[in-house]
mmCIF file of C-alpha atoms in Angstrom:
data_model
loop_
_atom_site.group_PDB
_atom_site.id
_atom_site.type_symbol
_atom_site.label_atom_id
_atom_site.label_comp_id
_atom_site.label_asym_id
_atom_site.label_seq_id
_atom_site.Cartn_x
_atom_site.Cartn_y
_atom_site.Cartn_z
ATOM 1 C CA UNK A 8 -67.659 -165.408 39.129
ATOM 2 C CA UNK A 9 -65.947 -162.565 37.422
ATOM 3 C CA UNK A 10 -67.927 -159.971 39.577
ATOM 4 C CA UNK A 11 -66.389 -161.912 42.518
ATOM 5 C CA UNK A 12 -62.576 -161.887 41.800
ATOM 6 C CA UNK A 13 -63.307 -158.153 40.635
ATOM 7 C CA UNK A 14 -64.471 -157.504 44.272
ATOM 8 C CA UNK A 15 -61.406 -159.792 45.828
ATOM 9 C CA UNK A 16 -58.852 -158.100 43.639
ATOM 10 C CA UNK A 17 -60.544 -154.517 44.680
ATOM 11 C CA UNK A 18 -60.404 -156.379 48.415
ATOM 12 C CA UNK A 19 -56.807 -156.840 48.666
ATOM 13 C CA UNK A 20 -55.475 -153.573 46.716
ATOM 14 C CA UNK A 21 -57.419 -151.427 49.561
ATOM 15 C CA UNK A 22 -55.518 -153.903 52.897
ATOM 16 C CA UNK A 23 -52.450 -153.685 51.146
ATOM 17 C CA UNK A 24 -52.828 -149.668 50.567
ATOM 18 C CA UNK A 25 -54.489 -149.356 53.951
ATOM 19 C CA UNK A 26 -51.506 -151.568 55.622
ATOM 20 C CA UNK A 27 -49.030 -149.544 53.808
ATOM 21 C CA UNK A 28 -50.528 -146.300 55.165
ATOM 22 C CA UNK A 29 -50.473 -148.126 59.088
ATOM 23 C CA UNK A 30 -46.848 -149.564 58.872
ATOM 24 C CA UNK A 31 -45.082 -146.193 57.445
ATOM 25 C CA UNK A 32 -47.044 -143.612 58.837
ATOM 26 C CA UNK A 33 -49.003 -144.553 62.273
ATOM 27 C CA UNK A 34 -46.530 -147.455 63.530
ATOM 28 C CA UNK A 35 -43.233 -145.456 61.926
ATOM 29 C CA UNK A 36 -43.768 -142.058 60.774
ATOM 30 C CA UNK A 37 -40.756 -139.282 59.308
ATOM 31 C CA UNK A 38 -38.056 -139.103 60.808
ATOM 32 C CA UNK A 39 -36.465 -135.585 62.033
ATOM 33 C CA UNK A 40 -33.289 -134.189 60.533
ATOM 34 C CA UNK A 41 -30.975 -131.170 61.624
ATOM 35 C CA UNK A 42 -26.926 -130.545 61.980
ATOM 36 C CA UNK A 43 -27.180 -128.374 64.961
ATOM 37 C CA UNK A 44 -25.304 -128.277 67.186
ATOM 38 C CA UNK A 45 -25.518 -127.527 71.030
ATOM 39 C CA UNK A 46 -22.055 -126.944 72.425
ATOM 40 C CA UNK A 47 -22.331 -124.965 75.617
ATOM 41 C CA UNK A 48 -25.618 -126.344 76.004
ATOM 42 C CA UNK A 49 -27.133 -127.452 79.391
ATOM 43 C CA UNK A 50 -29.829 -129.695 79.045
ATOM 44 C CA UNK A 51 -32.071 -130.975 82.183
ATOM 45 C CA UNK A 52 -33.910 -134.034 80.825
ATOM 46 C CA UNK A 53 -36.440 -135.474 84.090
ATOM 47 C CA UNK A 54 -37.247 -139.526 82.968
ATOM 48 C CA UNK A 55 -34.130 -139.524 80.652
ATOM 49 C CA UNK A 56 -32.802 -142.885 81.445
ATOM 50 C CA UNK A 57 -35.294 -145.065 79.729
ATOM 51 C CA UNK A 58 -38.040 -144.897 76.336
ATOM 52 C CA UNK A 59 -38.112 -141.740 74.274
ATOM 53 C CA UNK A 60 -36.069 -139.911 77.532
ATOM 54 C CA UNK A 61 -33.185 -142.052 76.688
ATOM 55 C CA UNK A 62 -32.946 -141.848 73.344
ATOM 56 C CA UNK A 63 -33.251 -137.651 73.336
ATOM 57 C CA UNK A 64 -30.631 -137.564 75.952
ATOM 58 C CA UNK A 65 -27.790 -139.535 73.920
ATOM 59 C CA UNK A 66 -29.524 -137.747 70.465
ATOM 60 C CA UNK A 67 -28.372 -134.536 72.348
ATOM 61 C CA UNK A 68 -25.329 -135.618 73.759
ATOM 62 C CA UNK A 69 -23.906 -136.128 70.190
ATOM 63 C CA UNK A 70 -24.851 -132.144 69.601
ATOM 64 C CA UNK A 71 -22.310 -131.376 71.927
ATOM 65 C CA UNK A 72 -24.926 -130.548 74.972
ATOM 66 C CA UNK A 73 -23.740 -131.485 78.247
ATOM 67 C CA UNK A 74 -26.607 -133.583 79.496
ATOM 68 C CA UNK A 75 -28.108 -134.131 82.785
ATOM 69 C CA UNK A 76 -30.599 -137.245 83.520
ATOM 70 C CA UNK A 77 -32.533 -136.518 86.303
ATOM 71 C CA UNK A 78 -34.569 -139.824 87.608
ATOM 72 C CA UNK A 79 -35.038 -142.106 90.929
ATOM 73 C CA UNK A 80 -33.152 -145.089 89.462
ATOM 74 C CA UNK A 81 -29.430 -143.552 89.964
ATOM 75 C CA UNK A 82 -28.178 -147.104 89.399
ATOM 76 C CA UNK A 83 -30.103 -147.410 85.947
ATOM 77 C CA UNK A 84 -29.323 -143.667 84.703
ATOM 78 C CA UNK A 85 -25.679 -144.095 85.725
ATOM 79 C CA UNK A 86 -25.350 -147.180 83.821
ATOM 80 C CA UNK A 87 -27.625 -145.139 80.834
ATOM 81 C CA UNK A 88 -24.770 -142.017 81.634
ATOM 82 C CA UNK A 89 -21.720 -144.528 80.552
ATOM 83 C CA UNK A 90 -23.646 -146.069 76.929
ATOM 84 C CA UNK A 91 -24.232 -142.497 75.998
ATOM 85 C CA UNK A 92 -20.441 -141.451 76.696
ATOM 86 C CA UNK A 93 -18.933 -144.322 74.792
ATOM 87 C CA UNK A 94 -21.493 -143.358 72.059
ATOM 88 C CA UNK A 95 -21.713 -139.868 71.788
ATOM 89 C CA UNK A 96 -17.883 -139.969 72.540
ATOM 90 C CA UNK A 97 -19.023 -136.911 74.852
ATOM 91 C CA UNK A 98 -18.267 -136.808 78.615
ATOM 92 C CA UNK A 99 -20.409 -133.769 79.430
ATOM 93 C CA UNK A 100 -23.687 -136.381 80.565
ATOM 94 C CA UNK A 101 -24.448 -136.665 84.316
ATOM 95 C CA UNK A 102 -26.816 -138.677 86.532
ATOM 96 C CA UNK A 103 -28.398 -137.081 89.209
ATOM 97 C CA UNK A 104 -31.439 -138.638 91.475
ATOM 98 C CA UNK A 105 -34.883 -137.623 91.874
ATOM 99 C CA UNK A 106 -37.883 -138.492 93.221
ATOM 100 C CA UNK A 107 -40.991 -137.080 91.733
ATOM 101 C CA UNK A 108 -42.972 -138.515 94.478
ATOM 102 C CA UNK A 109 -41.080 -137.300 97.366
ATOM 103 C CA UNK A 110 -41.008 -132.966 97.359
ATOM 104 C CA UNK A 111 -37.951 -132.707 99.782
ATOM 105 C CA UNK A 112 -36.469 -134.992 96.641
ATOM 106 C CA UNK A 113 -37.433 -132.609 94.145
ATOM 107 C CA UNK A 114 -36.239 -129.795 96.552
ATOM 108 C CA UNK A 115 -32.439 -131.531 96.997
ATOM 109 C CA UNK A 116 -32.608 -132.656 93.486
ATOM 110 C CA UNK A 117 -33.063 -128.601 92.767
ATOM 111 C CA UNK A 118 -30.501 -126.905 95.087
ATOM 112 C CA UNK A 119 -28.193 -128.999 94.159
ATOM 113 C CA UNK A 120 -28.555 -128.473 90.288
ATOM 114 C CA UNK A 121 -28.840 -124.786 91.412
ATOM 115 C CA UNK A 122 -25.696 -125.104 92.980
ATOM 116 C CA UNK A 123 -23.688 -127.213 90.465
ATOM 117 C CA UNK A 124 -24.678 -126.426 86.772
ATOM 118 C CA UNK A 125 -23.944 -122.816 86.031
ATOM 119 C CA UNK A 126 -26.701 -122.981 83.421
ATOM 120 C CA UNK A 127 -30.374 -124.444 82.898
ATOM 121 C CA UNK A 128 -30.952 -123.781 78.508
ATOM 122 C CA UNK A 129 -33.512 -126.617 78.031
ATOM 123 C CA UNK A 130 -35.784 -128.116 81.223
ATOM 124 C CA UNK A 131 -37.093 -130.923 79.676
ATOM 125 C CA UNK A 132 -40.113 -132.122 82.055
ATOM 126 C CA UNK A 133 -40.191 -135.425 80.561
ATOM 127 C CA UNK A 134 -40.843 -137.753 83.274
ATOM 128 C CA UNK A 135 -44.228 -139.012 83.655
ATOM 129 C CA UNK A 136 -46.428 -142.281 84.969
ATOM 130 C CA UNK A 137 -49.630 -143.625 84.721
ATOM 131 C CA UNK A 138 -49.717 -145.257 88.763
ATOM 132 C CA UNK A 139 -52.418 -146.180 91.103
ATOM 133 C CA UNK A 140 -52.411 -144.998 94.640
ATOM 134 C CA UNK A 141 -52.070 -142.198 96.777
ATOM 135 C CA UNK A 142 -49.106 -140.231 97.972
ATOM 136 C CA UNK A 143 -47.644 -139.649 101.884
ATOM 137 C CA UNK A 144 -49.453 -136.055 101.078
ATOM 138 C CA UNK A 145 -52.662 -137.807 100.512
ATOM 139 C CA UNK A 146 -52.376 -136.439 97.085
ATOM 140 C CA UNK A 147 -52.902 -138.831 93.678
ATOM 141 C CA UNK A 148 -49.710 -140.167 92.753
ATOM 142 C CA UNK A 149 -50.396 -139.159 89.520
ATOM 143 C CA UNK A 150 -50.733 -135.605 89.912
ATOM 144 C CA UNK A 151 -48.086 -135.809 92.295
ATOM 145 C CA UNK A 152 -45.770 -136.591 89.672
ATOM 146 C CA UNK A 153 -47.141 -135.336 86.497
ATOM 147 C CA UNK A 154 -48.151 -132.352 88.112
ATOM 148 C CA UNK A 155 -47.227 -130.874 91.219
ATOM 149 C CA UNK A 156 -43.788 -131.751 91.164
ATOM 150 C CA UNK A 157 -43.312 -130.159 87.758
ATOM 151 C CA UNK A 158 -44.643 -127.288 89.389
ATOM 152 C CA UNK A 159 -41.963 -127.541 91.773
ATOM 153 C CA UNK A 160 -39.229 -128.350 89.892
ATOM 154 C CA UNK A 161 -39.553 -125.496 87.801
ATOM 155 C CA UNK A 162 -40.541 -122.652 90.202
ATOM 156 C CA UNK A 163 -37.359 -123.834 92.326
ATOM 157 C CA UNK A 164 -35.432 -123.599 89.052
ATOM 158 C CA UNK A 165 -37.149 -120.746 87.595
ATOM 159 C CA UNK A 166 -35.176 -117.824 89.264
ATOM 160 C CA UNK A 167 -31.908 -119.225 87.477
ATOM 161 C CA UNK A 168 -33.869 -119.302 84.395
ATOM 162 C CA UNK A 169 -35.030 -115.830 84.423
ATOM 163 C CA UNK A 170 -31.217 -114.667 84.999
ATOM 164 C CA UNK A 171 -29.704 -116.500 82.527
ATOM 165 C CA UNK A 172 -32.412 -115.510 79.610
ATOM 166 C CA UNK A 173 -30.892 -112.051 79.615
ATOM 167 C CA UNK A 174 -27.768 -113.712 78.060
ATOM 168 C CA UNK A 175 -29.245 -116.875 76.417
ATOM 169 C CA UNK A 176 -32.734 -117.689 75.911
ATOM 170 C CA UNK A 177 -34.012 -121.259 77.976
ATOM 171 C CA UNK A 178 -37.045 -123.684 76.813
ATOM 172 C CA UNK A 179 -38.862 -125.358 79.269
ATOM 173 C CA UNK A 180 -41.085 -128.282 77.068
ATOM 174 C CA UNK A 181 -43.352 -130.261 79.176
ATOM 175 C CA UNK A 182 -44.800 -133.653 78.086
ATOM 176 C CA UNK A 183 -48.312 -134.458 77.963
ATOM 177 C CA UNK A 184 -51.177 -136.346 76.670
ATOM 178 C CA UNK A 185 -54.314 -135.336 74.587
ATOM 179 C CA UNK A 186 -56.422 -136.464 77.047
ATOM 180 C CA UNK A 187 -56.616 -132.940 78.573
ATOM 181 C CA UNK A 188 -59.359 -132.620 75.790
ATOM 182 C CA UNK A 189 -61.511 -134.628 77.571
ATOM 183 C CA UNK A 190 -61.451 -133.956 81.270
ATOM 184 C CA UNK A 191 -61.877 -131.569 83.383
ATOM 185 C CA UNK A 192 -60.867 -131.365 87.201
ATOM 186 C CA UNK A 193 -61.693 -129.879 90.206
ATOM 187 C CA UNK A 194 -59.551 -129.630 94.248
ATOM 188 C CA UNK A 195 -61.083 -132.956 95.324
ATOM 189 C CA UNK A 196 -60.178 -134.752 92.316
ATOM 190 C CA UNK A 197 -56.608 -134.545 93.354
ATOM 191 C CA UNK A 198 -57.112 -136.185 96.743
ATOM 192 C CA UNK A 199 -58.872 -139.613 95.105
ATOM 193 C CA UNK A 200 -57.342 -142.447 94.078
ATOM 194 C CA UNK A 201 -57.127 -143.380 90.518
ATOM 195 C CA UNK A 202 -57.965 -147.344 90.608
ATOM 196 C CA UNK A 203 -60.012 -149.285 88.614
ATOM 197 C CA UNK A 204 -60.261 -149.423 84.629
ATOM 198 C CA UNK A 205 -60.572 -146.262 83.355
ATOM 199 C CA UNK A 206 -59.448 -143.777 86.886
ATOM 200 C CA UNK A 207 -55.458 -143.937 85.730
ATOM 201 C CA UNK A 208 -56.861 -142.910 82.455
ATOM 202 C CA UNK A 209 -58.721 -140.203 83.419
ATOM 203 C CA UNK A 210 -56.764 -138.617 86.273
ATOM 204 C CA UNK A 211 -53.805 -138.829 83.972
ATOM 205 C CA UNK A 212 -55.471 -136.274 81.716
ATOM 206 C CA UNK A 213 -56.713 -134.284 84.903
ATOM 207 C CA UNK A 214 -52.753 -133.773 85.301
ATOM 208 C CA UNK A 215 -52.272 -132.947 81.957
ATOM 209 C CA UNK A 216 -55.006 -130.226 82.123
ATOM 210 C CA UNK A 217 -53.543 -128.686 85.577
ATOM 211 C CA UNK A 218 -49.838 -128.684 83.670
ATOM 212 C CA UNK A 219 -51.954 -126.902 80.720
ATOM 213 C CA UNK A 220 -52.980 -123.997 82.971
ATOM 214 C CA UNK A 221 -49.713 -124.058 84.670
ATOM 215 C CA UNK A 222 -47.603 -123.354 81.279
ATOM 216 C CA UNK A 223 -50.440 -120.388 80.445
ATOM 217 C CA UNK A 224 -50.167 -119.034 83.829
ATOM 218 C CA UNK A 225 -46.748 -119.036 84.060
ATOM 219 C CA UNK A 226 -45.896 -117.920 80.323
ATOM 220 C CA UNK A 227 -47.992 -114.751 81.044
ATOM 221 C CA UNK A 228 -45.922 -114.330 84.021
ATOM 222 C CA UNK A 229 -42.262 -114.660 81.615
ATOM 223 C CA UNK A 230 -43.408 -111.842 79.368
ATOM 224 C CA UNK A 231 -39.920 -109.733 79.208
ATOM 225 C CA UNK A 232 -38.175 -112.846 79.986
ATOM 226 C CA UNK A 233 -36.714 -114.946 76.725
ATOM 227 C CA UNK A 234 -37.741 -118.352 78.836
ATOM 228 C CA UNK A 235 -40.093 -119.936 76.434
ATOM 229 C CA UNK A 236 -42.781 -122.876 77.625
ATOM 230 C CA UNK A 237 -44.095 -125.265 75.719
ATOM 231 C CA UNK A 238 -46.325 -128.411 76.018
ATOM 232 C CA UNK A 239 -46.044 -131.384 73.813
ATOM 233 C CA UNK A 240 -48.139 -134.573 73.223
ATOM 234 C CA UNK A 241 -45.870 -138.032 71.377
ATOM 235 C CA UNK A 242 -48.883 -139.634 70.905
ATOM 236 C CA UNK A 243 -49.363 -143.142 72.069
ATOM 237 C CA UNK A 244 -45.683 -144.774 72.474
ATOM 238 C CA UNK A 245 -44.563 -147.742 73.827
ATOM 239 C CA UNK A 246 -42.874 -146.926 77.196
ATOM 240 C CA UNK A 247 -42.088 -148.530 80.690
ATOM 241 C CA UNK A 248 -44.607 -146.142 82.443
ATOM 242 C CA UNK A 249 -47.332 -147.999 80.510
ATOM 243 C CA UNK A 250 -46.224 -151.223 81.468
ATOM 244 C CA UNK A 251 -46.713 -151.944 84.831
ATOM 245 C CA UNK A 252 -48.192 -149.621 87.662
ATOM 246 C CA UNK A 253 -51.866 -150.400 86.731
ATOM 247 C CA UNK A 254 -54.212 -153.037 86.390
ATOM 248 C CA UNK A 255 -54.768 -155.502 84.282
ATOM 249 C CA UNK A 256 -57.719 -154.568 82.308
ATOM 250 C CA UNK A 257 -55.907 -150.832 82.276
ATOM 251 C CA UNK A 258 -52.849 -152.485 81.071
ATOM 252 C CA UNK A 259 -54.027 -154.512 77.933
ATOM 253 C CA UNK A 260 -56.477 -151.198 76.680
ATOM 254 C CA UNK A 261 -53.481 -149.208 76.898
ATOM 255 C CA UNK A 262 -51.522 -152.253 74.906
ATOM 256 C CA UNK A 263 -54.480 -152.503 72.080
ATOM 257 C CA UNK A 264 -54.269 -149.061 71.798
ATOM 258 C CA UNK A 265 -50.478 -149.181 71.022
ATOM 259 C CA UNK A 266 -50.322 -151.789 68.749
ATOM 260 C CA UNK A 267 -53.207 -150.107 66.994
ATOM 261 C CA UNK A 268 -52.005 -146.282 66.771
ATOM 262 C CA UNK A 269 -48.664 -146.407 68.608
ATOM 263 C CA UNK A 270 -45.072 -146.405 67.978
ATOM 264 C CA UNK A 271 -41.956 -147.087 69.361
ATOM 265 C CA UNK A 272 -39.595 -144.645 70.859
ATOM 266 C CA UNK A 273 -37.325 -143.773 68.341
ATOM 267 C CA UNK A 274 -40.553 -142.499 65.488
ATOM 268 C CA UNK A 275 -41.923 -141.509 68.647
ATOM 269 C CA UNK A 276 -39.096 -138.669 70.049
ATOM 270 C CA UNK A 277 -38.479 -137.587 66.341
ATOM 271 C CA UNK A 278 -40.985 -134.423 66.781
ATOM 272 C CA UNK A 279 -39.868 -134.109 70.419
ATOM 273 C CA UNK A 280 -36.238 -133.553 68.791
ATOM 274 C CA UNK A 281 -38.163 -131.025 66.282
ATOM 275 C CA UNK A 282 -39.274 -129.030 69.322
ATOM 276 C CA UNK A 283 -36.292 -129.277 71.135
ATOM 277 C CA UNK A 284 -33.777 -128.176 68.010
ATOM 278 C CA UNK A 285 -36.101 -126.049 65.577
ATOM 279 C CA UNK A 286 -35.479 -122.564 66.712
ATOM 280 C CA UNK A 287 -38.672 -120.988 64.881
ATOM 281 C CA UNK A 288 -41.201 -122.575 66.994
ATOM 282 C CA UNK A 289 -40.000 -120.790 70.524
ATOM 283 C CA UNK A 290 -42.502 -117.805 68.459
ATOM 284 C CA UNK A 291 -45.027 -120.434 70.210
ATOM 285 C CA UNK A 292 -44.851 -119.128 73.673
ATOM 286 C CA UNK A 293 -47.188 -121.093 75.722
ATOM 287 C CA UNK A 294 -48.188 -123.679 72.813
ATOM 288 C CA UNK A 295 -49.171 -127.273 72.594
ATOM 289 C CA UNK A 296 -47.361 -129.160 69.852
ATOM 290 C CA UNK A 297 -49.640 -132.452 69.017
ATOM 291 C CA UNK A 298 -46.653 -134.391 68.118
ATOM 292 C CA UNK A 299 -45.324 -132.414 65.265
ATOM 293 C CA UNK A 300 -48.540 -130.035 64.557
ATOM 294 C CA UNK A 301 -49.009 -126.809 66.696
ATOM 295 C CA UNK A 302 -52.655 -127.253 67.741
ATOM 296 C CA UNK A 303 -54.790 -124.068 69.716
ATOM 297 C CA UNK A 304 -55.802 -124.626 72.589
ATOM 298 C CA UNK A 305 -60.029 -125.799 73.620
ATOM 299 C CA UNK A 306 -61.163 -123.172 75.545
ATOM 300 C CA UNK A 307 -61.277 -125.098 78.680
ATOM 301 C CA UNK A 308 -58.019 -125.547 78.919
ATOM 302 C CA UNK A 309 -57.157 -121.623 78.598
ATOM 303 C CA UNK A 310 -59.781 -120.775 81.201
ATOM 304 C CA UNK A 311 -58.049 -117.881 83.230
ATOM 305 C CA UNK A 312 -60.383 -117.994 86.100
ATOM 306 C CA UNK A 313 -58.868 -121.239 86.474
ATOM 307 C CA UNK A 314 -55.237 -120.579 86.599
ATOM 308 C CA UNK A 315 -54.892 -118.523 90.532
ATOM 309 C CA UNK A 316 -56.917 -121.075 92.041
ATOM 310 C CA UNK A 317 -54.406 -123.670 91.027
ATOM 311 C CA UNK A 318 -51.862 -121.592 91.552
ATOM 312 C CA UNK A 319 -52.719 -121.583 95.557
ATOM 313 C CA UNK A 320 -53.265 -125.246 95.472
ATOM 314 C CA UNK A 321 -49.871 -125.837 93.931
ATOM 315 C CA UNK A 322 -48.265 -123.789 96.619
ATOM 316 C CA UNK A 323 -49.979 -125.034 99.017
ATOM 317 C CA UNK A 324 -49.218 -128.796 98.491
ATOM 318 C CA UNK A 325 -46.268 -128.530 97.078
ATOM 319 C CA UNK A 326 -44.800 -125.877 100.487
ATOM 320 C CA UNK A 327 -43.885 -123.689 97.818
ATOM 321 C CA UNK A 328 -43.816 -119.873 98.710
ATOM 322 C CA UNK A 329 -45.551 -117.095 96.451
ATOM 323 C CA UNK A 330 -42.883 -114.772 96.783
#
């Protein structure tokens, strides 16, 4: 009997440990602090009117950056726009529309930022959707977005970039998964759809892994240029692009694995604000922060015979030209 309440007692000390450990640091986690500021600042968020987006935007609004939300819902980000001015008491936020599934979008969206905004310092490529489908180009929908028109967002932007980084340096962080680790992808890939239980999955992580090589491509291409590209993985968080553009099955694994390793937005943008604000880590030039640890790349994803080929694809699907 003794043995027995021994082995309870031992029991319960290791699920209370072991559900202290889960509540504070895989549902919660630190939480980032810094008193810079970013008067002057131009920020370009993409996806910044809901989930971690949202909360980064107004986080940087009270800096002092004026802050542009780039999405498709222009009703929802202008309504987003007004609770971070009453907030932040700052007036420098803007809504602009976008659609990442629609390249003349991106293209408008881009010449008329180019136009407008005398400055670009942070392109935050935050937008991105887990979706079933294909795309008027008879591209997946989710390399349309996650991919491709990243790729054309930021070549279209990059020129202004370039200029500006002789004066003051720019960041360009785009968001991505882990699941790059475990995929690789090939042309045709891009041209099937991503149904069933595990395709959204999958081809999600075939974006991420194209967006990989992009970022080394292109940051061998900025050498001499103080435009700085990241890549960084939140881990699994609780947004409105895992909610409802899959199936069902797809939908409750992606649930489980939330409420089992996930967080919510605000523990989840705290190392996103880290990237964004911590001026040491633009030394990382072409890096992949796994929320807040710098991991090195697998080799696969830094294979250079890789990166042209993709580089022709993504002009040619996107109507972008090389020059």
């Amino acid at each position: 009997m003794q043995k027995m309440w021994f082995n309870l007692l031992v029991s319960a000390v290791i699920a209370v440990g072991v559900g202290y450990y889960w509540l504070n640091y895989v549902k919660k986690g630190p939480i980032y602090e810094s008193d810079k500021k970013l008067n002057g600042k131009t920020v370009l968020i993409t996806g910044g009117n809901c989930g971690m987006g949202r909360l980064l935007a107004m986080d940087l609004a009270k800096r002092g950056a004026r802050v542009v939300i780039a999405s498709r819902n222009l009703k929802k980000s202008n309504k987003v726009k007004d609770e971070i001015i009453k907030e932040s008491g700052n007036r420098e936020v803007r809504a602009m529309q976008v659609d990442l599934e629609d390249f003349d979008s991106v293209r408008k969206f881009a010449k008329e930022f180019d136009e407008s905004e005398k400055y670009l310092d942070y392109l935050l490529n935050n937008a991105g959707m887990v979706l079933e489908g294909m795309t008027k180009y008879g591209i997946n929908r989710i390399f349309v977005v996650n991919y491709f028109s990243r790729f054309l967002l930021t070549n279209l932007l990059l020129d202004k970039m370039k200029k500006q980084s002789a004066e003051r340096p720019v960041r360009i962080i785009n968001l991505i998964s882990d699941m790059y680790k475990y995929v690789d992808f090939d042309e045709s890939d891009m041209t099937r759809d991503s149904s069933g239980f595990m395709g959204p999955f999958l081809m999600y992580g075939k974006a991420d892994l194209a967006d990989v090589r992009f970022i080394q491509n292109l940051t061998r291409k900025l050498k001499g240029y103080d435009v700085t590209a990241q890549l960084f993985n939140p881990g699994y968080i609780m947004s409105e692009g895992l909610s409802t553009y899959y199936s069902f099955k797809a939908r409750m694994l992606s649930h489980v694995l939330i409420f089992l390793m996930g967080q919510d937005a605000y523990h989840g943008y705290q190392p996103y604000l880290k990237l964004v604000l911590d001026d040491s880590l633009v030394n990382y030039k072409g890096g992949f922060f796994n929320t807040w640890t710098h991991e090195e790349w697998l080799p696969h994803a830094t294979k250079e015979s890789a990166w042209e080929p993709l580089m022709r694809k993504s002009l040619e699907v996107t109507g972008l030209s090389s020059t």
